[in-house]
Amino acid sequence: MPIEIRPSQALKLWHDVTLDLVRSDTPDLTARQITILLTVYLEPPPHTVRGLAEKLGVTKPAITRALDTMGHQGLVARRRDEKDRRNVIIQRTVDGALTVERIGDLIVARAKDLPR
Amino acid sequence: MPIEIRPSQALKLWHDVTLDLVRSDTPDLTARQITILLTVYLEPPPHTVRGLAEKLGVTKPAITRALDTMGHQGLVARRRDEKDRRNVIIQRTVDGALTVERIGDLIVARAKDLPR
DNA sequence: CTATTTCGTTTCGGAGCCGTTTTCATCCGC
DNA sequence: GCGGATGAAAACGGCTCCGAAACGAAATAG
């Protein structure tokens, strides 16, 4: 059974969750950074710069820079692929997992509060 | 009856919708801009710079600049409050309403595709 | 062993957003 | 009227992001 939600509810949900994220003291993640974060934590590894760039439809330097920022915030880590040392594997971190978990709980809570 | 959704579904929904927004040709809106857009179109008017700044927990110049950008994209319009000419009223536009509607439909569609 | 391809990063100039501070117009108490 | 309070915008310096292009390291083809 899929999730049934009306457009007005969907928009209020998006509004409420985004507002919470804006008001939180953590630095705002860009849309690209959120997509990278969720991709790395939801989809099976391995994740590479090239793969993420293709998936998001942006250039590789954009991914590299996003990973710089997110790595500095402890949300992801980078490791050389020993099989093919040209590749960089993006790895999950404890802090990143906690952040993703927090976002998931936030969405669930806001969904629960929606008017029927 | 509230919307029931599990954390894993919630995160996948957020990922799918954000990815669609990143991949769309329209320029990425920041989290603040999305919050402003949805606030203006979901909550009853009037909306002022000061009111939005308080709600989002950011400074007024940040709102002014976001409105500059969004106004340039045709998503909102500004009008002087004739009752108190110090105030600026943020108004909805046809393009903004279409954008909001599109986002709502996108979320609904992505929610429908979620695995149970 | 050399030439080419692939992958990620760095560099570059340009653009946008940030908070603080200052400016400007308007309103209101006196 | 006039002085202070208020609302928004402008000015300012700093930071981050952008895509394009150049670069270096590593793998691969011949």
mmCIF file of C-alpha atoms (C1' of nucleotides) in Angstrom:
data_model
loop_
_atom_site.group_PDB
_atom_site.id
_atom_site.type_symbol
_atom_site.label_atom_id
_atom_site.label_comp_id
_atom_site.label_asym_id
_atom_site.label_seq_id
_atom_site.Cartn_x
_atom_site.Cartn_y
_atom_site.Cartn_z
ATOM 1 C CA MET A 1 0.000 0.000 0.000
ATOM 2 C CA PRO A 2 1.605 3.242 -1.119
ATOM 3 C CA ILE A 3 1.598 6.409 0.937
ATOM 4 C CA GLU A 4 -1.474 8.443 0.088
ATOM 5 C CA ILE A 5 -1.090 12.148 0.592
ATOM 6 C CA ARG A 6 -2.916 15.129 -0.859
ATOM 7 C CA PRO A 7 -1.023 18.018 -2.491
ATOM 8 C CA SER A 8 -1.957 20.434 0.280
ATOM 9 C CA GLN A 9 -0.696 17.990 2.886
ATOM 10 C CA ALA A 10 2.469 17.317 0.901
ATOM 11 C CA LEU A 11 3.238 21.015 0.667
ATOM 12 C CA LYS A 12 2.594 21.615 4.354
ATOM 13 C CA LEU A 13 4.838 18.678 5.192
ATOM 14 C CA TRP A 14 7.617 20.066 3.025
ATOM 15 C CA HIS A 15 7.157 23.499 4.541
ATOM 16 C CA ASP A 16 7.196 22.262 8.127
ATOM 17 C CA VAL A 17 10.249 20.054 7.751
ATOM 18 C CA THR A 18 12.234 22.626 5.785
ATOM 19 C CA LEU A 19 11.373 25.263 8.359
ATOM 20 C CA ASP A 20 12.676 23.001 11.105
ATOM 21 C CA LEU A 21 15.898 22.495 9.169
ATOM 22 C CA VAL A 22 16.289 26.240 8.597
ATOM 23 C CA ARG A 23 15.662 27.032 12.227
ATOM 24 C CA SER A 24 18.028 24.362 13.527
ATOM 25 C CA ASP A 25 21.432 25.592 14.548
ATOM 26 C CA THR A 26 23.231 23.256 12.160
ATOM 27 C CA PRO A 27 24.471 24.891 8.977
ATOM 28 C CA ASP A 28 21.997 24.651 6.115
ATOM 29 C CA LEU A 29 22.766 21.910 3.652
ATOM 30 C CA THR A 30 22.193 22.753 0.009
ATOM 31 C CA ALA A 31 19.787 20.664 -2.054
ATOM 32 C CA ARG A 32 22.769 18.956 -3.642
ATOM 33 C CA GLN A 33 24.349 18.165 -0.318
ATOM 34 C CA ILE A 34 21.131 16.685 1.046
ATOM 35 C CA THR A 35 20.780 14.550 -2.048
ATOM 36 C CA ILE A 36 24.354 13.307 -1.712
ATOM 37 C CA LEU A 37 23.885 12.620 1.992
ATOM 38 C CA LEU A 38 20.718 10.608 1.487
ATOM 39 C CA THR A 39 22.094 8.779 -1.529
ATOM 40 C CA VAL A 40 25.172 7.649 0.373
ATOM 41 C CA TYR A 41 23.126 6.489 3.353
ATOM 42 C CA LEU A 42 20.162 4.966 1.544
ATOM 43 C CA GLU A 43 21.653 3.307 -1.503
ATOM 44 C CA PRO A 44 24.082 0.399 -1.523
ATOM 45 C CA PRO A 45 27.765 1.209 -1.807
ATOM 46 C CA PRO A 46 30.155 1.836 -3.342
ATOM 47 C CA HIS A 47 29.630 5.524 -4.114
ATOM 48 C CA THR A 48 32.066 7.418 -6.284
ATOM 49 C CA VAL A 49 32.429 11.044 -7.318
ATOM 50 C CA ARG A 50 31.675 10.168 -10.879
ATOM 51 C CA GLY A 51 28.615 8.127 -9.982
ATOM 52 C CA LEU A 52 27.166 10.876 -7.829
ATOM 53 C CA ALA A 53 27.865 13.506 -10.487
ATOM 54 C CA GLU A 54 25.993 11.489 -13.072
ATOM 55 C CA LYS A 55 23.111 10.745 -10.782
ATOM 56 C CA LEU A 56 22.631 14.371 -9.761
ATOM 57 C CA GLY A 57 23.292 15.752 -13.218
ATOM 58 C CA VAL A 58 26.049 18.105 -12.062
ATOM 59 C CA THR A 59 29.760 18.391 -12.725
ATOM 60 C CA LYS A 60 32.380 16.402 -10.842
ATOM 61 C CA PRO A 61 33.995 19.453 -9.227
ATOM 62 C CA ALA A 62 30.611 20.260 -7.711
ATOM 63 C CA ILE A 63 30.607 16.837 -6.065
ATOM 64 C CA THR A 64 34.207 17.194 -4.915
ATOM 65 C CA ARG A 65 33.406 20.506 -3.281
ATOM 66 C CA ALA A 66 30.247 19.209 -1.666
ATOM 67 C CA LEU A 67 32.244 16.291 -0.257
ATOM 68 C CA ASP A 68 34.862 18.729 1.052
ATOM 69 C CA THR A 69 32.192 20.633 2.955
ATOM 70 C CA MET A 70 30.382 17.553 4.194
ATOM 71 C CA GLY A 71 33.623 15.861 5.148
ATOM 72 C CA HIS A 72 34.601 18.893 7.164
ATOM 73 C CA GLN A 73 31.256 18.605 8.954
ATOM 74 C CA GLY A 74 31.913 14.924 9.576
ATOM 75 C CA LEU A 75 28.926 13.775 7.512
ATOM 76 C CA VAL A 76 30.902 11.575 5.105
ATOM 77 C CA ALA A 77 34.462 10.318 4.664
ATOM 78 C CA ARG A 78 36.612 9.567 1.636
ATOM 79 C CA ARG A 79 38.821 6.556 1.021
ATOM 80 C CA ARG A 80 40.920 5.475 -1.947
ATOM 81 C CA ASP A 81 39.702 2.411 -3.766
ATOM 82 C CA GLU A 82 42.606 -0.047 -3.392
ATOM 83 C CA LYS A 83 41.392 -2.056 -6.346
ATOM 84 C CA ASP A 84 41.572 0.928 -8.650
ATOM 85 C CA ARG A 85 43.436 3.731 -7.010
ATOM 86 C CA ARG A 86 41.954 6.327 -9.337
ATOM 87 C CA ASN A 87 38.617 5.928 -7.620
ATOM 88 C CA VAL A 88 37.530 7.542 -4.391
ATOM 89 C CA ILE A 89 34.950 5.704 -2.315
ATOM 90 C CA ILE A 90 32.598 7.827 -0.254
ATOM 91 C CA GLN A 91 31.986 6.237 3.117
ATOM 92 C CA ARG A 92 29.424 6.709 5.831
ATOM 93 C CA THR A 93 30.282 8.090 9.256
ATOM 94 C CA VAL A 94 28.665 7.871 12.674
ATOM 95 C CA ASP A 95 27.808 11.562 12.657
ATOM 96 C CA GLY A 96 26.342 11.271 9.187
ATOM 97 C CA ALA A 97 24.188 8.332 10.188
ATOM 98 C CA LEU A 98 22.921 10.252 13.201
ATOM 99 C CA THR A 99 22.109 13.262 11.043
ATOM 100 C CA VAL A 100 20.179 11.141 8.559
ATOM 101 C CA GLU A 101 18.330 9.415 11.384
ATOM 102 C CA ARG A 102 17.415 12.770 12.887
ATOM 103 C CA ILE A 103 16.028 13.982 9.568
ATOM 104 C CA GLY A 104 13.984 10.827 9.158
ATOM 105 C CA ASP A 105 12.462 11.188 12.600
ATOM 106 C CA LEU A 106 11.720 14.829 11.874
ATOM 107 C CA ILE A 107 9.812 14.022 8.710
ATOM 108 C CA VAL A 108 7.865 11.245 10.425
ATOM 109 C CA ALA A 109 6.910 13.544 13.275
ATOM 110 C CA ARG A 110 5.789 16.323 10.954
ATOM 111 C CA ALA A 111 3.810 13.874 8.847
ATOM 112 C CA LYS A 112 2.026 12.682 11.950
ATOM 113 C CA ASP A 113 0.959 16.240 12.774
ATOM 114 C CA LEU A 114 -0.594 16.912 9.375
ATOM 115 C CA PRO A 115 -4.319 17.665 9.313
ATOM 116 C CA ARG A 116 -6.304 14.937 7.672
ATOM 117 C CA MET B 1 -6.265 10.292 10.463
ATOM 118 C CA PRO B 2 -2.679 11.507 10.289
ATOM 119 C CA ILE B 3 -0.200 10.445 7.660
ATOM 120 C CA GLU B 4 1.620 7.336 8.805
ATOM 121 C CA ILE B 5 5.075 6.923 7.344
ATOM 122 C CA ARG B 6 8.125 4.976 8.479
ATOM 123 C CA PRO B 7 11.546 6.663 8.797
ATOM 124 C CA SER B 8 12.989 4.681 5.894
ATOM 125 C CA GLN B 9 10.072 5.709 3.706
ATOM 126 C CA ALA B 10 10.334 9.311 4.851
ATOM 127 C CA LEU B 11 14.026 9.465 3.972
ATOM 128 C CA LYS B 12 13.498 7.866 0.586
ATOM 129 C CA LEU B 13 10.717 10.344 -0.121
ATOM 130 C CA TRP B 14 12.950 13.252 0.819
ATOM 131 C CA HIS B 15 15.761 11.862 -1.302
ATOM 132 C CA ASP B 16 13.596 11.263 -4.357
ATOM 133 C CA VAL B 17 11.940 14.670 -4.300
ATOM 134 C CA THR B 18 15.158 16.573 -3.619
ATOM 135 C CA LEU B 19 16.877 14.678 -6.422
ATOM 136 C CA ASP B 20 14.092 15.673 -8.791
ATOM 137 C CA LEU B 21 14.501 19.301 -7.741
ATOM 138 C CA VAL B 22 18.280 19.165 -8.195
ATOM 139 C CA ARG B 23 17.960 17.567 -11.609
ATOM 140 C CA SER B 24 15.304 19.992 -12.817
ATOM 141 C CA ASP B 25 16.568 22.778 -15.008
ATOM 142 C CA THR B 26 15.208 25.455 -12.709
ATOM 143 C CA PRO B 27 17.811 27.070 -10.466
ATOM 144 C CA ASP B 28 18.090 25.422 -7.063
ATOM 145 C CA LEU B 29 16.210 27.213 -4.335
ATOM 146 C CA THR B 30 17.929 27.387 -0.969
ATOM 147 C CA ALA B 31 16.212 25.949 2.096
ATOM 148 C CA ARG B 32 15.324 29.485 3.144
ATOM 149 C CA GLN B 33 13.871 30.313 -0.216
ATOM 150 C CA ILE B 34 11.727 27.194 -0.239
ATOM 151 C CA THR B 35 10.481 27.981 3.238
ATOM 152 C CA ILE B 36 9.616 31.539 2.202
ATOM 153 C CA LEU B 37 7.897 30.335 -0.947
ATOM 154 C CA LEU B 38 5.755 27.792 0.861
ATOM 155 C CA THR B 39 4.973 30.153 3.719
ATOM 156 C CA VAL B 40 3.737 32.828 1.356
ATOM 157 C CA TYR B 41 1.583 30.390 -0.592
ATOM 158 C CA LEU B 42 0.274 28.263 2.269
ATOM 159 C CA GLU B 43 -0.302 30.708 5.091
ATOM 160 C CA PRO B 44 -2.814 33.546 5.111
ATOM 161 C CA PRO B 45 -1.527 36.981 4.178
ATOM 162 C CA PRO B 46 -0.237 39.521 4.802
ATOM 163 C CA HIS B 47 3.428 38.542 4.801
ATOM 164 C CA THR B 48 6.099 41.067 5.672
ATOM 165 C CA VAL B 49 9.884 40.982 5.677
ATOM 166 C CA ARG B 50 9.950 41.298 9.435
ATOM 167 C CA GLY B 51 7.399 38.532 9.949
ATOM 168 C CA LEU B 52 9.266 36.123 7.714
ATOM 169 C CA ALA B 53 12.582 36.945 9.368
ATOM 170 C CA GLU B 54 11.141 36.144 12.791
ATOM 171 C CA LYS B 55 9.502 32.970 11.619
ATOM 172 C CA LEU B 56 12.634 31.619 9.962
ATOM 173 C CA GLY B 57 14.956 32.842 12.681
ATOM 174 C CA VAL B 58 17.186 34.770 10.278
ATOM 175 C CA THR B 59 18.028 38.427 9.782
ATOM 176 C CA LYS B 60 15.849 40.795 7.788
ATOM 177 C CA PRO B 61 18.501 41.464 5.118
ATOM 178 C CA ALA B 62 18.584 37.734 4.443
ATOM 179 C CA ILE B 63 14.856 37.889 3.719
ATOM 180 C CA THR B 64 15.231 40.994 1.578
ATOM 181 C CA ARG B 65 17.892 39.297 -0.514
ATOM 182 C CA ALA B 66 15.892 36.099 -0.845
ATOM 183 C CA LEU B 67 12.930 38.169 -2.028
ATOM 184 C CA ASP B 68 15.198 39.949 -4.526
ATOM 185 C CA THR B 69 16.216 36.620 -6.008
ATOM 186 C CA MET B 70 12.745 35.138 -5.935
ATOM 187 C CA GLY B 71 11.219 38.307 -7.319
ATOM 188 C CA HIS B 72 13.695 38.216 -10.168
ATOM 189 C CA GLN B 73 12.553 34.649 -10.867
ATOM 190 C CA GLY B 74 8.940 35.760 -10.776
ATOM 191 C CA LEU B 75 8.071 33.608 -7.757
ATOM 192 C CA VAL B 76 6.848 36.465 -5.557
ATOM 193 C CA ALA B 77 6.151 40.182 -5.856
ATOM 194 C CA ARG B 78 6.498 43.098 -3.462
ATOM 195 C CA ARG B 79 4.039 45.872 -2.788
ATOM 196 C CA ARG B 80 4.056 48.753 -0.343
ATOM 197 C CA ASP B 81 1.496 48.582 2.409
ATOM 198 C CA GLU B 82 -0.652 51.668 1.823
ATOM 199 C CA LYS B 83 -1.867 51.615 5.418
ATOM 200 C CA ASP B 84 1.673 51.805 6.783
ATOM 201 C CA ARG B 85 4.065 52.689 4.044
ATOM 202 C CA ARG B 86 7.031 51.360 5.986
ATOM 203 C CA ASN B 87 5.789 47.841 5.443
ATOM 204 C CA VAL B 88 6.319 45.747 2.353
ATOM 205 C CA ILE B 89 3.700 43.127 1.588
ATOM 206 C CA ILE B 90 4.911 40.004 -0.165
ATOM 207 C CA GLN B 91 2.407 38.930 -2.779
ATOM 208 C CA ARG B 92 1.816 35.761 -4.697
ATOM 209 C CA THR B 93 2.310 35.530 -8.445
ATOM 210 C CA VAL B 94 0.981 33.242 -11.124
ATOM 211 C CA ASP B 95 4.426 31.742 -11.724
ATOM 212 C CA GLY B 96 4.933 31.222 -8.020
ATOM 213 C CA ALA B 97 1.609 29.460 -7.674
ATOM 214 C CA LEU B 98 2.484 27.193 -10.576
ATOM 215 C CA THR B 99 5.854 26.377 -9.053
ATOM 216 C CA VAL B 100 4.271 25.512 -5.713
ATOM 217 C CA GLU B 101 1.669 23.389 -7.422
ATOM 218 C CA ARG B 102 4.352 21.558 -9.353
ATOM 219 C CA ILE B 103 6.273 20.810 -6.159
ATOM 220 C CA GLY B 104 3.126 19.533 -4.479
ATOM 221 C CA ASP B 105 2.367 17.200 -7.345
ATOM 222 C CA LEU B 106 5.970 15.997 -7.320
ATOM 223 C CA ILE B 107 5.832 15.066 -3.649
ATOM 224 C CA VAL B 108 2.493 13.320 -4.079
ATOM 225 C CA ALA B 109 3.816 11.310 -7.009
ATOM 226 C CA ARG B 110 6.982 10.308 -5.188
ATOM 227 C CA ALA B 111 5.001 9.339 -2.101
ATOM 228 C CA LYS B 112 2.820 7.135 -4.222
ATOM 229 C CA ASP B 113 5.848 5.271 -5.538
ATOM 230 C CA LEU B 114 7.252 4.465 -2.111
ATOM 231 C CA PRO B 115 7.561 0.784 -1.199
ATOM 232 C CA ARG B 116 5.206 -0.235 1.542
ATOM 233 C "C1'" DC C 1 57.410 1.125 -22.781
ATOM 234 C "C1'" DT C 2 54.763 4.706 -24.586
ATOM 235 C "C1'" DA C 3 50.178 6.841 -25.688
ATOM 236 C "C1'" DT C 4 45.635 7.269 -24.383
ATOM 237 C "C1'" DT C 5 41.901 7.165 -21.312
ATOM 238 C "C1'" DT C 6 39.833 7.663 -16.876
ATOM 239 C "C1'" DC C 7 39.144 9.654 -12.236
ATOM 240 C "C1'" DG C 8 39.347 12.996 -8.992
ATOM 241 C "C1'" DT C 9 41.175 17.407 -7.665
ATOM 242 C "C1'" DT C 10 42.737 22.138 -8.271
ATOM 243 C "C1'" DT C 11 42.597 26.561 -10.283
ATOM 244 C "C1'" DC C 12 40.243 30.409 -12.189
ATOM 245 C "C1'" DG C 13 36.989 34.214 -12.664
ATOM 246 C "C1'" DG C 14 32.323 35.102 -11.612
ATOM 247 C "C1'" DA C 15 28.129 35.064 -9.002
ATOM 248 C "C1'" DG C 16 25.258 34.516 -4.774
ATOM 249 C "C1'" DC C 17 24.496 34.402 0.009
ATOM 250 C "C1'" DC C 18 25.923 35.497 4.837
ATOM 251 C "C1'" DG C 19 25.509 38.843 9.178
ATOM 252 C "C1'" DT C 20 26.641 43.503 10.634
ATOM 253 C "C1'" DT C 21 26.210 48.104 10.127
ATOM 254 C "C1'" DT C 22 24.463 52.120 8.044
ATOM 255 C "C1'" DT C 23 20.983 54.658 5.538
ATOM 256 C "C1'" DC C 24 16.397 56.141 4.312
ATOM 257 C "C1'" DA C 25 11.516 56.682 4.719
ATOM 258 C "C1'" DT C 26 7.635 56.460 7.580
ATOM 259 C "C1'" DC C 27 4.997 56.424 11.743
ATOM 260 C "C1'" DC C 28 3.908 57.897 16.356
ATOM 261 C "C1'" DG C 29 4.293 60.033 21.125
ATOM 262 C "C1'" DC C 30 4.683 64.325 22.958
ATOM 263 C "C1'" DG D 1 6.582 70.263 14.625
ATOM 264 C "C1'" DC D 2 10.147 67.199 16.366
ATOM 265 C "C1'" DG D 3 12.674 63.153 18.323
ATOM 266 C "C1'" DG D 4 12.705 58.553 18.773
ATOM 267 C "C1'" DA D 5 11.117 54.093 17.186
ATOM 268 C "C1'" DT D 6 10.222 51.067 13.409
ATOM 269 C "C1'" DG D 7 10.518 48.624 8.719
ATOM 270 C "C1'" DA D 8 13.011 47.705 4.775
ATOM 271 C "C1'" DA D 9 16.886 48.316 1.835
ATOM 272 C "C1'" DA D 10 21.729 49.359 0.760
ATOM 273 C "C1'" DA D 11 26.608 49.069 1.690
ATOM 274 C "C1'" DC D 12 30.352 46.358 3.160
ATOM 275 C "C1'" DG D 13 33.687 42.530 3.733
ATOM 276 C "C1'" DG D 14 33.828 37.631 3.984
ATOM 277 C "C1'" DC D 15 32.675 33.126 2.691
ATOM 278 C "C1'" DT D 16 30.817 29.500 -0.374
ATOM 279 C "C1'" DC D 17 29.223 27.928 -4.434
ATOM 280 C "C1'" DC D 18 29.251 27.621 -9.600
ATOM 281 C "C1'" DG D 19 31.037 25.598 -14.438
ATOM 282 C "C1'" DA D 20 35.005 25.431 -17.467
ATOM 283 C "C1'" DA D 21 39.499 24.319 -18.025
ATOM 284 C "C1'" DA D 22 43.916 22.594 -16.590
ATOM 285 C "C1'" DC D 23 46.300 19.147 -13.939
ATOM 286 C "C1'" DG D 24 48.318 14.834 -11.814
ATOM 287 C "C1'" DA D 25 47.938 10.072 -10.746
ATOM 288 C "C1'" DA D 26 46.653 5.650 -12.105
ATOM 289 C "C1'" DA D 27 44.946 2.169 -15.258
ATOM 290 C "C1'" DT D 28 44.837 0.340 -19.865
ATOM 291 C "C1'" DA D 29 45.691 -0.375 -24.950
ATOM 292 C "C1'" DG D 30 48.874 -1.334 -28.332
#
